[in-house]
Amino acid sequence: MIVPAKISQIPKILIMTDACRIAMEANGIYQWTTDYPSKQAFEKDIERNELYVLQHDNEIVGCIVVSLFMDEEYTSVNWLTENINNYYIHRLAVHPNFQSKGFAQRLMAFGENFARENNAVSVRLDTFSQNKRNQKFYEQRGYTKLGDIFFPNQSEHPFHCYELVL
């Protein structure tokens, strides 16, 4: 079940995303840090009604942010569509104990369907250039790889931007 997140769930969400960070680091992927994703980011997501959690057996096993807000870093990207009514996916996570069970696919389908239902022209996102698994995941869903952006506080490596035209 995918439902809007509540403030009271942030501690559990942070435990889950930290488990994701540790699992990625064990595979040499330094995409997230101890400072990102943060409590403040999730609080802002909830304030904007953009954070959703995936529950399985009453446990939070995943999350996704579906947002209309375009981050400043995205302005330099040559997107496939105009910057009008585009949804952005952020902080997609599935607890490592629940990965490879289709939960990330369900979260992405939720985000894409949410965008369609709200007459969006596309769904946009970025993923870490060193995370080949994520790149394959998005490309198999039909996303087109575009330009790169940088988040210097997270990594010296770029993040690839992707777009799915709806």
mmCIF file of C-alpha atoms in Angstrom:
data_model
loop_
_atom_site.group_PDB
_atom_site.id
_atom_site.type_symbol
_atom_site.label_atom_id
_atom_site.label_comp_id
_atom_site.label_asym_id
_atom_site.label_seq_id
_atom_site.Cartn_x
_atom_site.Cartn_y
_atom_site.Cartn_z
ATOM 1 C CA MET A 1 0.000 0.000 0.000
ATOM 2 C CA ILE A 2 1.370 3.415 -0.992
ATOM 3 C CA VAL A 3 0.101 6.270 1.171
ATOM 4 C CA PRO A 4 1.090 9.861 2.010
ATOM 5 C CA ALA A 5 3.806 9.938 4.651
ATOM 6 C CA LYS A 6 3.251 11.404 8.113
ATOM 7 C CA ILE A 7 5.680 13.440 10.207
ATOM 8 C CA SER A 8 5.617 10.683 12.845
ATOM 9 C CA GLN A 9 7.043 8.237 10.257
ATOM 10 C CA ILE A 10 10.197 10.265 9.534
ATOM 11 C CA PRO A 11 12.378 8.388 12.073
ATOM 12 C CA LYS A 12 11.501 5.058 10.411
ATOM 13 C CA ILE A 13 12.016 6.539 6.945
ATOM 14 C CA LEU A 14 15.472 7.787 7.986
ATOM 15 C CA ILE A 15 16.404 4.345 9.335
ATOM 16 C CA MET A 16 15.359 2.852 5.992
ATOM 17 C CA THR A 17 17.253 5.398 3.874
ATOM 18 C CA ASP A 18 20.347 5.007 6.068
ATOM 19 C CA ALA A 19 20.191 1.235 5.505
ATOM 20 C CA CYS A 20 20.083 2.007 1.764
ATOM 21 C CA ARG A 21 23.131 4.281 2.090
ATOM 22 C CA ILE A 22 25.093 1.588 3.941
ATOM 23 C CA ALA A 23 24.138 -1.060 1.350
ATOM 24 C CA MET A 24 25.151 1.231 -1.527
ATOM 25 C CA GLU A 25 28.462 2.037 0.137
ATOM 26 C CA ALA A 26 29.130 -1.694 0.570
ATOM 27 C CA ASN A 27 28.901 -1.842 -3.246
ATOM 28 C CA GLY A 28 31.208 1.150 -3.755
ATOM 29 C CA ILE A 29 28.354 3.569 -4.502
ATOM 30 C CA TYR A 30 28.663 6.797 -2.537
ATOM 31 C CA GLN A 31 25.405 8.370 -3.652
ATOM 32 C CA TRP A 32 23.899 9.313 -0.302
ATOM 33 C CA THR A 33 25.646 10.690 2.761
ATOM 34 C CA THR A 34 24.962 10.820 6.476
ATOM 35 C CA ASP A 35 23.543 14.305 5.767
ATOM 36 C CA TYR A 36 21.363 13.340 2.785
ATOM 37 C CA PRO A 37 18.575 12.469 2.671
ATOM 38 C CA SER A 38 17.867 14.466 5.800
ATOM 39 C CA LYS A 39 15.085 14.870 8.323
ATOM 40 C CA GLN A 40 14.653 18.460 7.080
ATOM 41 C CA ALA A 41 14.252 17.318 3.456
ATOM 42 C CA PHE A 42 11.581 14.785 4.442
ATOM 43 C CA GLU A 43 9.803 17.375 6.614
ATOM 44 C CA LYS A 44 9.650 19.740 3.637
ATOM 45 C CA ASP A 45 8.415 16.879 1.417
ATOM 46 C CA ILE A 46 5.586 16.167 3.858
ATOM 47 C CA GLU A 47 4.792 19.881 4.196
ATOM 48 C CA ARG A 48 4.341 19.980 0.402
ATOM 49 C CA ASN A 49 2.336 16.692 0.404
ATOM 50 C CA GLU A 50 4.957 15.090 -1.874
ATOM 51 C CA LEU A 51 6.321 12.174 0.197
ATOM 52 C CA TYR A 52 4.739 8.747 -0.045
ATOM 53 C CA VAL A 53 5.611 5.534 1.759
ATOM 54 C CA LEU A 54 5.186 1.950 0.661
ATOM 55 C CA GLN A 55 3.978 -0.244 3.485
ATOM 56 C CA HIS A 56 4.235 -4.028 3.528
ATOM 57 C CA ASP A 57 2.855 -5.950 6.512
ATOM 58 C CA ASN A 58 2.436 -2.607 8.352
ATOM 59 C CA GLU A 59 6.134 -1.856 7.910
ATOM 60 C CA ILE A 60 7.598 1.009 5.861
ATOM 61 C CA VAL A 61 9.708 -0.668 3.187
ATOM 62 C CA GLY A 62 10.012 2.154 0.653
ATOM 63 C CA CYS A 63 9.434 5.803 -0.123
ATOM 64 C CA ILE A 64 9.203 8.195 -3.047
ATOM 65 C CA VAL A 65 8.850 11.941 -3.515
ATOM 66 C CA VAL A 66 6.635 13.077 -6.400
ATOM 67 C CA SER A 67 7.025 16.828 -6.832
ATOM 68 C CA LEU A 68 6.124 19.636 -9.208
ATOM 69 C CA PHE A 69 9.025 21.694 -7.827
ATOM 70 C CA MET A 70 11.990 22.031 -10.208
ATOM 71 C CA ASP A 71 15.309 22.231 -8.371
ATOM 72 C CA GLU A 72 17.646 25.010 -9.468
ATOM 73 C CA GLU A 73 20.248 22.430 -10.543
ATOM 74 C CA TYR A 74 17.876 21.240 -13.272
ATOM 75 C CA THR A 75 17.687 24.555 -15.137
ATOM 76 C CA SER A 76 20.785 23.805 -17.232
ATOM 77 C CA VAL A 77 19.446 20.464 -18.492
ATOM 78 C CA ASN A 78 18.196 20.274 -22.076
ATOM 79 C CA TRP A 79 14.923 18.504 -21.249
ATOM 80 C CA LEU A 80 12.806 16.781 -23.905
ATOM 81 C CA THR A 81 9.689 18.776 -22.974
ATOM 82 C CA GLU A 82 8.966 22.346 -21.960
ATOM 83 C CA ASN A 83 9.193 23.236 -18.276
ATOM 84 C CA ILE A 84 5.430 23.146 -17.853
ATOM 85 C CA ASN A 85 3.661 20.631 -15.585
ATOM 86 C CA ASN A 86 6.546 18.206 -15.148
ATOM 87 C CA TYR A 87 6.808 15.951 -12.112
ATOM 88 C CA TYR A 88 10.127 15.189 -10.437
ATOM 89 C CA ILE A 89 10.968 11.978 -8.621
ATOM 90 C CA HIS A 90 13.296 12.247 -5.643
ATOM 91 C CA ARG A 91 14.492 10.083 -2.772
ATOM 92 C CA LEU A 92 13.207 6.793 -4.159
ATOM 93 C CA ALA A 93 14.265 4.149 -1.667
ATOM 94 C CA VAL A 94 13.481 0.537 -0.827
ATOM 95 C CA HIS A 95 14.960 -1.035 2.296
ATOM 96 C CA PRO A 96 17.749 -3.455 1.288
ATOM 97 C CA ASN A 97 15.871 -6.362 2.918
ATOM 98 C CA PHE A 98 13.005 -5.766 0.482
ATOM 99 C CA GLN A 99 14.923 -5.004 -2.714
ATOM 100 C CA SER A 100 14.560 -7.163 -5.856
ATOM 101 C CA LYS A 101 10.921 -7.877 -4.998
ATOM 102 C CA GLY A 102 9.318 -5.339 -7.363
ATOM 103 C CA PHE A 103 8.746 -2.639 -4.740
ATOM 104 C CA ALA A 104 10.778 0.008 -6.595
ATOM 105 C CA GLN A 105 8.778 -0.785 -9.750
ATOM 106 C CA ARG A 106 5.553 -0.278 -7.775
ATOM 107 C CA LEU A 107 6.765 3.048 -6.393
ATOM 108 C CA MET A 108 7.784 4.275 -9.847
ATOM 109 C CA ALA A 109 4.485 3.124 -11.379
ATOM 110 C CA PHE A 110 2.728 5.061 -8.612
ATOM 111 C CA GLY A 111 4.740 8.222 -9.361
ATOM 112 C CA GLU A 112 4.231 7.954 -13.117
ATOM 113 C CA ASN A 113 0.500 7.279 -12.745
ATOM 114 C CA PHE A 114 0.200 10.200 -10.317
ATOM 115 C CA ALA A 115 1.823 12.435 -12.950
ATOM 116 C CA ARG A 116 -0.496 11.136 -15.699
ATOM 117 C CA GLU A 117 -3.586 11.666 -13.533
ATOM 118 C CA ASN A 118 -2.462 15.257 -13.010
ATOM 119 C CA ASN A 119 -1.962 15.877 -16.745
ATOM 120 C CA ALA A 120 1.812 16.109 -16.579
ATOM 121 C CA VAL A 121 3.788 16.155 -19.809
ATOM 122 C CA SER A 122 6.712 14.226 -18.340
ATOM 123 C CA VAL A 123 8.416 12.699 -15.327
ATOM 124 C CA ARG A 124 11.982 13.784 -14.591
ATOM 125 C CA LEU A 125 14.631 12.552 -12.188
ATOM 126 C CA ASP A 126 18.322 12.215 -11.617
ATOM 127 C CA THR A 127 20.441 9.282 -10.542
ATOM 128 C CA PHE A 128 24.047 8.926 -9.534
ATOM 129 C CA SER A 129 26.454 8.298 -12.420
ATOM 130 C CA GLN A 130 28.212 5.593 -10.398
ATOM 131 C CA ASN A 131 24.951 3.690 -9.766
ATOM 132 C CA LYS A 132 24.677 1.545 -12.901
ATOM 133 C CA ARG A 133 21.837 -0.515 -11.413
ATOM 134 C CA ASN A 134 19.624 2.557 -11.071
ATOM 135 C CA GLN A 135 20.487 3.746 -14.572
ATOM 136 C CA LYS A 136 19.436 0.390 -16.036
ATOM 137 C CA PHE A 137 16.266 0.455 -13.902
ATOM 138 C CA TYR A 138 15.151 3.814 -15.319
ATOM 139 C CA GLU A 139 16.201 3.038 -18.886
ATOM 140 C CA GLN A 140 14.168 -0.179 -18.805
ATOM 141 C CA ARG A 141 11.159 1.916 -17.754
ATOM 142 C CA GLY A 142 11.572 4.031 -20.909
ATOM 143 C CA TYR A 143 13.422 7.029 -19.484
ATOM 144 C CA THR A 144 15.811 8.932 -21.758
ATOM 145 C CA LYS A 145 19.213 9.864 -20.349
ATOM 146 C CA LEU A 146 19.974 13.562 -20.828
ATOM 147 C CA GLY A 147 22.568 15.897 -19.301
ATOM 148 C CA ASP A 148 24.478 15.769 -16.053
ATOM 149 C CA ILE A 149 24.172 17.858 -12.912
ATOM 150 C CA PHE A 150 26.372 18.048 -9.829
ATOM 151 C CA PHE A 151 25.665 18.004 -6.115
ATOM 152 C CA PRO A 152 29.133 18.829 -4.711
ATOM 153 C CA ASN A 153 28.031 18.217 -1.116
ATOM 154 C CA GLN A 154 27.169 14.629 -2.056
ATOM 155 C CA SER A 155 29.852 13.630 -4.545
ATOM 156 C CA GLU A 156 32.458 14.808 -7.025
ATOM 157 C CA HIS A 157 30.782 12.540 -9.594
ATOM 158 C CA PRO A 158 27.854 13.792 -11.702
ATOM 159 C CA PHE A 159 24.237 12.766 -11.506
ATOM 160 C CA HIS A 160 22.582 11.800 -14.806
ATOM 161 C CA CYS A 161 19.206 13.378 -15.556
ATOM 162 C CA TYR A 162 16.428 11.303 -17.090
ATOM 163 C CA GLU A 163 13.015 12.112 -18.526
ATOM 164 C CA LEU A 164 9.989 10.042 -19.462
ATOM 165 C CA VAL A 165 7.591 11.804 -21.836
ATOM 166 C CA LEU A 166 4.021 10.828 -20.940
#
